[in-house]
Short mmCIF file of C-alpha atoms in Angstrom, two decimals:
data_model
loop_
_atom_site.label_atom_id
_atom_site.label_comp_id
_atom_site.label_asym_id
_atom_site.label_seq_id
_atom_site.Cartn_x
_atom_site.Cartn_y
_atom_site.Cartn_z
CA MET W 1 -93.61 -17.23 -85.91
CA GLN W 2 -90.76 -15.40 -84.20
CA ARG W 3 -88.69 -17.29 -81.64
CA ILE W 4 -89.00 -16.20 -78.03
CA VAL W 5 -85.41 -17.19 -77.26
CA GLN W 6 -83.17 -14.36 -78.42
CA PRO W 7 -79.37 -14.59 -78.02
CA THR W 8 -77.77 -11.85 -75.88
CA ARG W 9 -81.16 -10.28 -74.98
CA ASN W 10 -82.76 -13.09 -72.97
CA THR W 11 -80.33 -15.98 -73.34
CA TRP W 12 -76.76 -16.56 -72.24
CA CYS W 13 -76.17 -19.48 -74.62
CA GLU W 14 -77.76 -22.33 -76.52
CA ALA W 15 -76.24 -25.79 -76.44
CA ALA W 16 -76.81 -29.27 -77.81
CA VAL W 17 -78.13 -32.05 -75.57
CA GLU W 18 -78.53 -35.77 -76.05
CA ARG W 19 -81.42 -35.95 -73.60
CA ALA W 20 -83.32 -33.48 -71.44
CA GLY W 21 -86.45 -33.33 -69.33
CA ILE W 22 -87.83 -32.62 -65.89
CA LEU W 23 -87.88 -34.46 -62.58
CA VAL W 24 -90.89 -33.45 -60.52
CA ASP W 25 -90.54 -33.21 -56.73
CA GLY W 26 -87.68 -34.15 -54.45
CA ASP W 27 -88.31 -37.91 -54.43
CA ASP W 28 -87.50 -38.25 -58.13
CA TYR W 29 -84.71 -35.66 -58.19
CA TYR W 30 -82.91 -36.91 -55.08
CA ARG W 31 -83.09 -40.49 -56.36
CA ALA W 32 -81.71 -39.41 -59.74
CA PHE W 33 -78.88 -37.44 -58.11
CA TYR W 34 -78.03 -40.39 -55.86
CA ALA W 35 -77.84 -42.77 -58.83
CA ALA W 36 -75.97 -40.33 -61.08
CA GLY W 37 -73.38 -39.49 -58.43
CA GLN W 38 -72.27 -43.11 -58.36
CA ARG W 39 -71.41 -42.82 -62.07
CA ALA W 40 -69.01 -39.94 -61.42
CA GLN W 41 -65.43 -40.69 -62.39
CA ARG W 42 -63.69 -37.29 -62.19
CA TYR W 43 -65.78 -34.54 -60.58
CA LEU W 44 -69.08 -33.34 -59.12
CA LEU W 45 -69.93 -29.64 -58.98
CA LEU W 46 -72.78 -28.58 -56.66
CA ALA W 47 -74.02 -24.98 -56.52
CA GLY W 48 -76.99 -23.90 -54.44
CA TRP W 49 -78.79 -21.52 -52.12
CA GLN W 50 -78.66 -24.04 -49.28
CA PHE W 51 -77.12 -27.41 -48.47
CA ASP W 52 -77.60 -29.55 -45.36
CA THR W 53 -75.07 -32.24 -44.51
CA ASP W 54 -77.82 -34.52 -43.19
CA ALA W 55 -80.28 -34.04 -46.09
CA CYS W 56 -81.70 -37.52 -46.73
CA LEU W 57 -81.53 -38.54 -50.40
CA LEU W 58 -83.32 -41.89 -50.21
CA ARG W 59 -86.23 -42.94 -47.99
CA GLY W 60 -88.00 -46.10 -46.90
CA GLU W 61 -87.08 -49.40 -48.52
CA GLU W 62 -84.72 -47.68 -50.98
CA ALA W 63 -82.70 -46.32 -48.05
CA ARG W 64 -82.65 -49.67 -46.27
CA SER W 65 -81.33 -51.48 -49.34
CA ALA W 66 -78.80 -48.81 -50.36
CA THR W 67 -75.13 -49.83 -50.43
CA LEU W 68 -73.85 -46.30 -49.71
CA PRO W 69 -74.90 -43.77 -47.04
CA VAL W 70 -78.08 -41.87 -47.90
CA THR W 71 -77.42 -38.51 -46.21
CA LEU W 72 -75.67 -35.87 -48.31
CA LEU W 73 -72.28 -35.38 -46.70
CA LYS W 74 -71.73 -39.05 -45.85
CA TYR W 75 -72.79 -40.00 -49.37
CA LEU W 76 -70.38 -37.54 -51.03
CA ASP W 77 -67.58 -38.64 -48.72
CA ALA W 78 -68.25 -42.30 -49.57
CA LEU W 79 -67.97 -41.47 -53.29
CA CYS W 80 -64.53 -39.96 -52.66
CA GLU W 81 -63.54 -42.92 -50.48
CA ARG W 82 -64.23 -45.48 -53.19
CA ASN W 83 -62.78 -43.42 -56.08
CA PRO W 84 -59.39 -41.76 -55.39
CA GLU W 85 -59.60 -39.77 -58.64
CA LEU W 86 -62.90 -38.08 -57.75
CA HIS W 87 -63.06 -34.41 -56.70
CA ILE W 88 -66.23 -32.77 -55.36
CA TYR W 89 -66.81 -29.01 -55.08
CA VAL W 90 -69.74 -27.51 -53.15
CA LEU W 91 -70.57 -23.80 -53.60
CA ALA W 92 -73.25 -22.44 -51.23
CA TRP W 93 -74.68 -18.99 -50.62
CA ASP W 94 -72.91 -17.13 -47.82
CA PHE W 95 -76.29 -16.43 -46.26
CA HIS W 96 -77.40 -13.28 -44.47
CA ALA W 97 -77.56 -13.28 -40.67
CA VAL W 98 -81.38 -13.11 -40.84
CA PHE W 99 -81.31 -16.79 -41.91
CA ALA W 100 -78.89 -17.92 -39.19
CA LEU W 101 -81.51 -19.66 -37.05
CA GLU W 102 -82.84 -21.53 -40.11
CA ARG W 103 -79.47 -22.85 -41.28
CA GLU W 104 -77.21 -25.69 -40.19
CA TRP W 105 -74.59 -24.38 -37.79
CA MET W 106 -70.83 -24.71 -38.48
CA GLN W 107 -71.56 -26.12 -41.91
CA GLU W 108 -68.23 -25.13 -43.42
CA LEU W 109 -66.41 -26.97 -40.63
CA ARG W 110 -68.57 -30.05 -41.11
CA PHE W 111 -67.64 -30.25 -44.79
CA LYS W 112 -63.98 -29.57 -44.05
CA TRP W 113 -63.36 -31.84 -41.06
CA LEU W 114 -65.85 -34.67 -41.56
CA SER W 115 -65.03 -35.60 -45.14
CA SER W 116 -62.29 -36.30 -47.66
CA PRO W 117 -59.83 -33.50 -48.52
CA ARG W 118 -61.01 -33.99 -52.12
CA LEU W 119 -64.43 -32.69 -51.05
CA GLN W 120 -64.14 -28.90 -50.93
CA PHE W 121 -66.77 -26.45 -49.65
CA LEU W 122 -66.93 -22.71 -50.26
CA PHE W 123 -69.39 -19.93 -49.39
CA ASP W 124 -70.34 -17.62 -52.28
CA ASP W 125 -71.03 -13.94 -51.55
CA GLN W 126 -70.43 -12.69 -55.08
CA HIS W 127 -73.83 -11.22 -55.86
CA ALA W 128 -75.44 -7.80 -56.06
CA PRO W 129 -75.63 -5.93 -52.73
CA GLY W 130 -78.72 -7.06 -50.84
CA GLY W 131 -79.13 -10.15 -53.00
CA SER W 132 -78.30 -13.84 -52.68
CA HIS W 133 -76.61 -16.60 -54.67
CA HIS W 134 -79.75 -18.49 -55.73
CA GLN W 135 -78.59 -20.59 -58.69
CA LYS W 136 -79.19 -24.31 -58.05
CA PHE W 137 -77.34 -26.74 -60.32
CA VAL W 138 -75.17 -29.86 -60.37
CA VAL W 139 -72.68 -31.00 -63.01
CA ILE W 140 -71.17 -34.49 -63.12
CA ASP W 141 -68.08 -35.23 -65.26
CA GLY W 142 -69.02 -32.49 -67.72
CA GLN W 143 -71.78 -34.73 -69.11
CA LEU W 144 -74.89 -34.73 -66.93
CA ALA W 145 -76.39 -31.66 -65.26
CA PHE W 146 -79.37 -30.92 -63.04
CA LEU W 147 -80.83 -27.41 -62.79
CA GLY W 148 -83.99 -25.96 -61.27
CA GLY W 149 -85.59 -24.92 -58.00
CA LEU W 150 -84.48 -27.76 -55.71
CA ASP W 151 -81.62 -27.57 -53.23
CA LEU W 152 -80.11 -30.63 -51.57
CA CYS W 153 -81.27 -29.66 -48.10
CA ASP W 154 -83.83 -30.41 -45.42
CA HIS W 155 -87.59 -29.84 -45.81
CA ARG W 156 -87.47 -30.23 -49.61
CA TRP W 157 -88.29 -33.93 -50.06
CA ASP W 158 -91.74 -35.13 -51.09
CA ASP W 159 -93.27 -37.43 -53.70
CA ARG W 160 -95.88 -36.52 -56.28
CA HIS W 161 -98.84 -37.61 -54.16
CA HIS W 162 -98.13 -35.02 -51.44
CA LYS W 163 -100.01 -37.32 -49.10
CA VAL W 164 -101.00 -36.46 -45.52
CA PRO W 165 -99.72 -38.12 -43.47
CA ASN W 166 -96.52 -39.43 -45.03
CA PRO W 167 -94.05 -40.98 -42.54
CA LEU W 168 -91.22 -40.63 -45.06
CA ARG W 169 -91.61 -36.83 -45.31
CA VAL W 170 -89.40 -35.93 -42.37
CA SER W 171 -86.26 -33.85 -41.84
CA ARG W 172 -84.08 -34.39 -38.77
CA GLY W 173 -86.74 -36.70 -37.40
CA ALA W 174 -89.60 -34.17 -37.58
CA PRO W 175 -92.41 -34.18 -40.16
CA HIS W 176 -92.68 -31.27 -42.56
CA ARG W 177 -95.40 -30.09 -44.90
CA PRO W 178 -96.01 -31.32 -48.47
CA PHE W 179 -93.59 -29.68 -50.88
CA HIS W 180 -93.68 -29.35 -54.69
CA ASP W 181 -90.80 -28.40 -56.99
CA VAL W 182 -89.36 -29.07 -60.45
CA GLN W 183 -85.79 -29.83 -61.52
CA THR W 184 -84.50 -30.24 -65.07
CA TYR W 185 -81.84 -32.65 -66.28
CA MET W 186 -79.73 -32.53 -69.42
CA LEU W 187 -77.22 -35.00 -70.78
CA GLY W 188 -74.55 -33.80 -73.22
CA ALA W 189 -71.04 -32.39 -73.06
CA GLU W 190 -71.87 -29.08 -74.76
CA ALA W 191 -74.67 -28.04 -72.40
CA ALA W 192 -73.02 -29.44 -69.25
CA GLY W 193 -69.79 -27.76 -70.31
CA LYS W 194 -71.43 -24.33 -70.19
CA LEU W 195 -72.52 -24.96 -66.60
CA THR W 196 -69.03 -26.20 -65.76
CA GLU W 197 -67.70 -22.85 -67.04
CA LEU W 198 -70.24 -20.96 -64.92
CA PHE W 199 -69.42 -22.94 -61.78
CA SER W 200 -65.66 -22.58 -62.26
CA ALA W 201 -65.94 -18.81 -62.71
CA ARG W 202 -68.16 -18.42 -59.63
CA TRP W 203 -65.87 -20.65 -57.57
CA HIS W 204 -62.84 -18.53 -58.42
CA ALA W 205 -64.73 -15.26 -57.85
CA ALA W 206 -65.80 -16.51 -54.40
CA GLY W 207 -62.15 -16.96 -53.41
CA GLY W 208 -61.48 -20.54 -54.46
CA ASP W 209 -58.37 -21.62 -56.32
CA PRO W 210 -58.84 -21.85 -60.11
CA LEU W 211 -60.33 -25.23 -60.96
CA ALA W 212 -58.28 -27.42 -63.27
CA LEU W 213 -61.02 -29.87 -64.20
CA PRO W 214 -60.34 -32.78 -66.56
CA SER W 215 -62.04 -33.07 -69.93
CA ALA W 216 -65.59 -34.43 -69.97
CA VAL W 217 -65.79 -38.20 -69.77
CA ASN W 218 -68.69 -40.37 -70.84
CA SER W 219 -69.89 -41.79 -67.54
CA PHE W 220 -73.54 -42.14 -68.51
CA GLU W 221 -73.86 -44.55 -71.42
CA GLY W 222 -77.03 -46.53 -70.79
CA PHE W 223 -77.92 -44.44 -67.74
CA ALA W 224 -81.70 -44.21 -67.21
CA LEU W 225 -83.52 -41.56 -65.20
CA THR W 226 -86.53 -43.25 -63.66
CA ASN W 227 -89.84 -41.38 -63.46
CA SER W 228 -88.59 -38.46 -65.54
CA VAL W 229 -90.78 -36.42 -67.89
CA PRO W 230 -88.62 -36.17 -71.04
CA PHE W 231 -88.45 -33.40 -73.65
CA ALA W 232 -87.97 -34.23 -77.31
CA ALA W 233 -85.26 -31.55 -77.37
CA ARG W 234 -81.87 -31.53 -79.04
CA ARG W 235 -80.95 -28.03 -77.91
CA VAL W 236 -81.56 -26.04 -74.75
CA ALA W 237 -81.08 -22.38 -73.86
CA LEU W 238 -79.61 -21.13 -70.58
CA SER W 239 -80.46 -17.74 -69.05
CA ARG W 240 -79.20 -15.95 -65.93
CA ILE W 241 -79.78 -13.12 -63.51
CA ASP W 242 -76.56 -11.54 -62.22
CA THR W 243 -76.66 -7.77 -61.98
CA LYS W 244 -73.32 -7.60 -60.18
CA GLY W 245 -71.82 -8.72 -63.49
CA ALA W 246 -71.98 -12.24 -64.92
CA PRO W 247 -68.76 -14.31 -65.07
CA ASP W 248 -68.54 -13.77 -68.84
CA GLY W 249 -68.37 -10.01 -68.26
CA LYS W 250 -71.98 -9.19 -69.13
CA LEU W 251 -73.08 -6.25 -66.98
CA ASP W 252 -76.58 -5.83 -65.55
CA CYS W 253 -77.40 -9.37 -66.66
CA ARG W 254 -81.21 -9.87 -66.50
CA GLU W 255 -81.70 -12.57 -69.13
CA VAL W 256 -84.34 -14.54 -67.20
CA PHE W 257 -86.38 -11.37 -66.67
CA TRP W 258 -86.38 -10.49 -70.38
CA LEU W 259 -87.10 -14.11 -71.29
CA THR W 260 -90.20 -14.07 -69.05
CA VAL W 261 -91.43 -10.72 -70.41
CA ASP W 262 -90.87 -11.82 -74.01
CA ALA W 263 -92.61 -15.17 -73.48
CA ILE W 264 -95.68 -13.52 -71.92
CA GLY W 265 -95.85 -11.02 -74.77
CA ALA W 266 -95.64 -13.79 -77.37
CA ALA W 267 -98.46 -15.92 -75.88
CA ARG W 268 -101.32 -16.64 -78.27
CA SER W 269 -103.39 -19.35 -76.58
CA SER W 270 -102.13 -20.22 -73.09
CA ILE W 271 -99.82 -19.28 -70.25
CA TYR W 272 -99.14 -21.76 -67.45
CA ILE W 273 -97.13 -20.58 -64.44
CA GLU W 274 -95.97 -22.23 -61.23
CA THR W 275 -94.12 -19.93 -58.85
CA GLN W 276 -93.33 -19.73 -55.17
CA TYR W 277 -94.15 -16.00 -55.20
CA PHE W 278 -95.57 -13.50 -57.69
CA SER W 279 -94.70 -10.01 -56.49
CA SER W 280 -92.69 -8.63 -59.43
CA LYS W 281 -94.02 -5.25 -60.49
CA GLU W 282 -92.46 -5.56 -63.96
CA ILE W 283 -93.68 -9.10 -64.67
CA ALA W 284 -97.16 -8.18 -63.42
CA GLU W 285 -97.23 -5.17 -65.77
CA ALA W 286 -96.18 -7.40 -68.70
CA LEU W 287 -98.97 -9.89 -67.95
CA ILE W 288 -101.54 -7.13 -67.43
CA GLN W 289 -100.52 -5.60 -70.76
CA ARG W 290 -100.99 -8.96 -72.48
CA LEU W 291 -104.42 -9.39 -70.84
CA ARG W 292 -105.44 -6.01 -72.22
CA GLU W 293 -104.55 -7.00 -75.78
CA PRO W 294 -107.17 -8.71 -77.94
CA SER W 295 -106.66 -12.29 -79.02
CA GLU W 296 -108.48 -14.41 -81.57
CA ALA W 297 -109.94 -16.88 -79.07
CA GLY W 298 -108.68 -15.40 -75.82
CA LEU W 299 -105.91 -16.64 -73.59
CA ASP W 300 -106.11 -19.26 -70.86
CA VAL W 301 -103.81 -18.01 -68.09
CA VAL W 302 -103.20 -20.40 -65.19
CA LEU W 303 -101.23 -19.50 -62.06
CA VAL W 304 -100.44 -22.11 -59.40
CA LEU W 305 -99.21 -20.34 -56.24
CA ASN W 306 -98.89 -20.86 -52.52
CA LYS W 307 -102.04 -20.25 -50.55
CA HIS W 308 -100.05 -18.32 -47.94
CA ALA W 309 -96.45 -17.34 -47.34
CA GLU W 310 -94.55 -19.98 -45.38
CA THR W 311 -93.45 -17.63 -42.58
CA MET W 312 -94.36 -14.21 -41.20
CA LYS W 313 -91.05 -12.95 -42.57
CA GLU W 314 -92.07 -13.98 -46.09
CA GLU W 315 -95.57 -12.56 -45.63
CA LEU W 316 -94.06 -9.17 -44.84
CA ALA W 317 -91.49 -9.46 -47.61
CA VAL W 318 -93.69 -10.55 -50.52
CA GLY W 319 -97.16 -11.65 -49.35
CA LEU W 320 -98.76 -8.22 -49.43
CA ALA W 321 -97.15 -7.36 -52.76
CA GLN W 322 -98.43 -10.64 -54.21
CA ALA W 323 -101.95 -9.86 -52.99
CA ASN W 324 -101.74 -6.55 -54.84
CA VAL W 325 -100.52 -8.28 -58.02
CA ILE W 326 -103.39 -10.79 -57.86
CA LYS W 327 -105.87 -7.95 -57.39
CA GLN W 328 -104.53 -6.14 -60.47
CA LEU W 329 -104.43 -9.30 -62.61
CA ARG W 330 -108.02 -10.21 -61.78
CA ALA W 331 -109.21 -6.69 -62.60
CA ALA W 332 -107.40 -6.80 -65.96
CA ALA W 333 -108.82 -10.23 -66.82
CA GLN W 334 -112.40 -9.25 -65.91
CA ALA W 335 -112.17 -6.32 -68.32
CA SER W 336 -110.92 -8.55 -71.16
CA GLN W 337 -111.88 -11.57 -73.24
CA HIS W 338 -109.18 -13.66 -71.59
CA ARG W 339 -109.62 -16.27 -68.88
CA LEU W 340 -107.52 -16.17 -65.71
CA GLY W 341 -107.38 -18.96 -63.14
CA ILE W 342 -105.35 -18.62 -59.93
CA TYR W 343 -105.12 -21.71 -57.74
CA TYR W 344 -103.40 -23.44 -54.87
CA SER W 345 -103.13 -27.19 -54.32
CA ILE W 346 -103.98 -29.26 -51.23
CA PRO W 347 -102.33 -32.55 -50.22
CA GLU W 348 -103.78 -35.98 -50.84
CA THR W 349 -105.59 -37.26 -47.77
CA ASP W 350 -107.88 -40.11 -46.76
CA ALA W 351 -109.73 -37.85 -44.33
CA SER W 352 -113.14 -36.46 -45.24
CA GLU W 353 -112.34 -32.89 -44.17
CA GLU W 354 -110.05 -30.45 -45.97
CA PRO W 355 -106.37 -30.57 -44.92
CA GLU W 356 -105.41 -27.72 -42.60
CA TYR W 357 -102.63 -26.58 -44.92
CA ALA W 358 -101.84 -26.54 -48.64
CA THR W 359 -98.99 -28.14 -50.58
CA TYR W 360 -96.09 -25.71 -50.60
CA ILE W 361 -95.31 -24.58 -54.16
CA HIS W 362 -91.58 -23.96 -54.59
CA SER W 363 -91.32 -24.48 -58.37
CA LYS W 364 -90.42 -21.74 -60.87
CA LEU W 365 -91.85 -22.68 -64.26
CA LEU W 366 -93.47 -21.00 -67.27
CA ILE W 367 -95.07 -22.69 -70.30
CA VAL W 368 -96.44 -20.66 -73.22
CA ASP W 369 -98.65 -22.12 -75.96
CA ASP W 370 -97.15 -25.58 -75.35
CA ARG W 371 -94.23 -24.50 -77.54
CA PHE W 372 -92.03 -22.82 -74.92
CA MET W 373 -91.03 -23.97 -71.44
CA THR W 374 -88.56 -22.47 -68.98
CA VAL W 375 -87.67 -23.95 -65.59
CA GLY W 376 -85.14 -22.69 -63.10
CA SER W 377 -84.43 -20.95 -59.83
CA ALA W 378 -86.06 -17.56 -60.55
CA ASN W 379 -89.33 -16.71 -58.81
CA LEU W 380 -91.60 -13.98 -60.15
CA THR W 381 -90.40 -11.53 -57.50
CA ASN W 382 -88.56 -8.26 -57.79
CA ARG W 383 -85.55 -9.87 -56.11
CA SER W 384 -85.40 -12.78 -58.52
CA THR W 385 -85.67 -10.55 -61.56
CA TYR W 386 -82.97 -8.13 -60.43
CA LEU W 387 -81.00 -8.77 -57.21
CA ASP W 388 -80.41 -12.51 -56.76
CA THR W 389 -78.29 -14.68 -59.04
CA GLU W 390 -80.62 -17.01 -60.96
CA LEU W 391 -80.39 -19.68 -63.65
CA ASN W 392 -83.06 -21.10 -65.99
CA LEU W 393 -83.16 -23.75 -68.70
CA THR W 394 -85.48 -23.27 -71.69
CA VAL W 395 -86.72 -25.42 -74.55
CA GLU W 396 -88.68 -23.99 -77.47
CA THR W 397 -90.24 -25.04 -80.76
CA GLN W 398 -92.10 -22.97 -83.31
CA ASP W 399 -94.71 -25.70 -83.83
CA ALA W 400 -96.60 -26.95 -80.79
CA SER W 401 -97.78 -29.97 -82.80
CA ASP W 402 -94.28 -31.34 -83.39
CA GLU W 403 -92.54 -33.85 -81.15
CA LEU W 404 -91.04 -31.23 -78.82
CA GLY W 405 -94.33 -29.35 -78.59
CA ARG W 406 -96.16 -32.54 -77.70
CA SER W 407 -93.61 -33.32 -74.98
CA ILE W 408 -94.00 -29.80 -73.50
CA ALA W 409 -97.78 -30.31 -73.49
CA ALA W 410 -97.28 -33.70 -71.81
CA ALA W 411 -95.16 -32.05 -69.11
CA ARG W 412 -97.85 -29.42 -68.48
CA ARG W 413 -100.58 -32.05 -68.27
CA SER W 414 -98.46 -34.13 -65.91
CA LEU W 415 -98.06 -31.15 -63.57
CA ILE W 416 -101.77 -30.29 -63.69
CA ALA W 417 -102.67 -33.93 -63.02
CA GLU W 418 -100.41 -33.87 -59.96
CA HIS W 419 -102.03 -30.71 -58.58
CA LEU W 420 -105.53 -31.99 -59.31
CA GLY W 421 -104.87 -35.56 -58.23
CA ILE W 422 -106.81 -36.58 -61.34
CA ASP W 423 -105.34 -38.12 -64.51
CA GLY W 424 -106.64 -37.66 -68.01
CA MET W 425 -108.41 -34.30 -67.82
CA ASP W 426 -109.42 -33.10 -71.30
CA ASP W 427 -108.15 -29.52 -71.55
CA THR W 428 -109.26 -28.98 -75.14
CA GLN W 429 -112.56 -27.52 -73.89
CA GLY W 430 -110.91 -24.58 -72.18
CA LEU W 431 -108.28 -25.06 -69.53
CA VAL W 432 -109.33 -22.36 -67.05
CA ARG W 433 -113.01 -23.22 -67.33
CA GLN W 434 -112.36 -26.86 -66.50
CA LEU W 435 -109.91 -26.10 -63.71
CA ASP W 436 -112.41 -23.66 -62.20
CA GLU W 437 -115.10 -26.34 -62.27
CA HIS W 438 -112.80 -28.81 -60.50
CA ALA W 439 -111.70 -26.22 -57.96
CA VAL W 440 -115.21 -24.97 -57.11
CA SER W 441 -116.68 -28.47 -56.81
CA HIS W 442 -113.62 -29.82 -54.97
CA ALA W 443 -113.32 -32.53 -57.62
CA GLY W 444 -109.61 -33.01 -57.10
CA ARG W 445 -107.01 -31.11 -55.09
CA LEU W 446 -106.93 -27.69 -56.79
CA ARG W 447 -108.65 -24.79 -55.04
CA LEU W 448 -109.39 -21.21 -56.08
CA HIS W 449 -106.79 -18.90 -54.59
CA PRO W 450 -108.35 -16.73 -51.85
CA SER W 451 -106.06 -13.71 -52.22
CA PRO W 452 -106.58 -10.86 -51.90
CA THR W 453 -108.46 -11.58 -48.70
CA PRO W 454 -110.61 -8.90 -47.00
CA GLU W 455 -107.75 -8.34 -44.54
CA GLU W 456 -105.25 -7.88 -47.39
CA LEU W 457 -107.58 -5.50 -49.20
CA ALA W 458 -107.94 -3.42 -46.06
CA ILE W 459 -104.18 -3.16 -45.66
CA LEU W 460 -103.73 -2.34 -49.36
CA GLU W 461 -105.98 0.68 -48.89
CA VAL W 462 -103.42 2.04 -46.45
CA ILE W 463 -99.99 0.66 -47.43
CA ASP W 464 -98.29 0.62 -50.83
CA PRO W 465 -96.37 -2.71 -50.83
CA ALA W 466 -94.08 -1.45 -53.61
CA GLN W 467 -92.55 0.93 -51.05
CA LEU W 468 -91.66 -1.82 -48.57
CA PRO W 469 -87.90 -2.55 -48.50
CA PHE W 470 -87.93 -6.36 -48.52
CA ASP W 471 -88.45 -7.07 -52.24
CA PRO W 472 -87.01 -4.06 -54.07
CA ALA W 473 -87.67 -3.61 -57.77
CA ALA W 474 -85.03 -2.69 -60.31
CA PRO W 475 -84.12 1.03 -60.09
CA GLU W 476 -85.95 1.86 -63.32
CA ALA W 477 -89.15 0.30 -61.96
CA GLN W 478 -89.12 2.07 -58.59
CA GLU W 479 -91.34 5.03 -57.80
CA HIS W 480 -89.46 6.91 -55.11
CA ASP W 481 -91.91 9.79 -54.84
CA ARG W 482 -94.77 7.62 -53.55
CA PRO W 483 -95.31 7.29 -49.78
CA LEU W 484 -95.45 3.97 -47.94
CA PHE W 485 -98.71 4.97 -46.22
CA ILE W 486 -101.12 5.78 -49.04
CA ALA W 487 -103.63 7.74 -46.95
CA GLY W 488 -101.18 8.87 -44.28
CA LEU W 489 -100.45 7.59 -40.79
CA SER W 490 -103.83 8.74 -39.50
CA ALA W 491 -105.60 6.32 -41.84
CA LEU W 492 -103.35 3.49 -40.69
CA TRP W 493 -104.15 4.35 -37.07
CA GLU W 494 -107.88 4.29 -37.79
CA ARG W 495 -107.53 0.89 -39.47
CA LEU W 496 -105.68 -0.49 -36.47
CA ARG W 497 -108.28 0.94 -34.06
CA SER W 498 -111.13 -0.56 -36.12
CA ALA W 499 -109.45 -3.96 -36.26
CA SER W 500 -108.84 -3.83 -32.50
CA GLY W 501 -112.45 -2.92 -31.77
CA ALA W 502 -113.82 -5.68 -33.98
CA SER W 503 -111.56 -8.19 -32.29
CA ALA W 504 -112.65 -7.07 -28.82
CA GLY W 505 -116.30 -7.27 -29.77
CA SER W 506 -116.00 -10.79 -31.14
CA ASN W 507 -114.24 -12.01 -28.01
CA GLY W 508 -116.68 -10.35 -25.61
#
């Protein structure tokens, strides 16, 4: 069986690790980061899309019994205060003005004036035009690294129950909705060293002085990551998106995109995907092509998505395009022998009625045949596969029955159990069939995804979402000769008039 991971095509590098695995949801990741940071002897490197100085790392009794501050900036400053040899570098996206009202004001000044001079902060604008710096990773002493979809910022914390209500799930004193994400960890100088190289190159490109970091030191002997889901892996692969030009000089770097396409094409029994958005024209075409191909027993394809976009801005940017992708995928699956299940997840609640909102899915994860797993920052959007800088970690085996394969399967089952709220589901009888049964009967917390809704279908008859400017595809995937309004402006006007009339009738 041919490996999915292919050097230079879909992988930046492969590196040895002593340990690796995933931390599911902010509760486990923030706790792990808090504990690991206290082991730091020489340096911490933090790269991300967003940081908030008051992001709370520990909650409840853990916060009350903590010996150091539990909010991000005060915690990092306390680490510098107690260790005069420690240096901390924070690299954050120099965000677009459209996000100004959603971001912490005067953040650069807060890091500069409210903390140690050995804690340095820098905004990163070194990405393709129209994109963002979206890589999210941490390196400590060149030994331990975290990488995935989670930023150290507000509105990201939750535990694996996603319970409503949860008095600990607050940011700046206000409650926020249940939130699901996945972060990887890896221990080992070779793998962490590659991320140190990446951070140092990005720091310098963003205008920082060249980093003269000390050699890796072993700060983590005997260190345990509580509540982690481990991989039986001794090597990991790292893949990027950076079409401005990666720090190693690779031009038009789309490794995560090719990794995703190659993994989908190689699937023989199952594909499991969690993603914040699925609007990528190219990834959709790859999955549709795979659904059209025959398979000995047919594929089980599972997608766990958000029920709705989080904001109107996101609905305009990717919601309509995602509805179109779901429509196309369902049509392809219905015409094939394969089984497709698309779901969203609701929070845990003691109330008898359905919660008024779903758990927000922020994870970016793909598992194929329980022999391949990639986790990172890249959504299945056009932006994430071309414009934004992204970073993924991958583990792979050629035998799903070996120790690594069994640990990948255990990770998948752990995630499904979280979304269902039910442990021990037997997926040997057909994964999609069983998930559909749970979703239809409301036996657990998974629900069938409603998209495309009648309203979305009506809009899709008039507007081609691929022609909207918010989530542009790679140049080779764009179709410039197609109009935005499929049936012309007159058809759009008629749709608006019809919708207005129906609304007036229902209110009168």
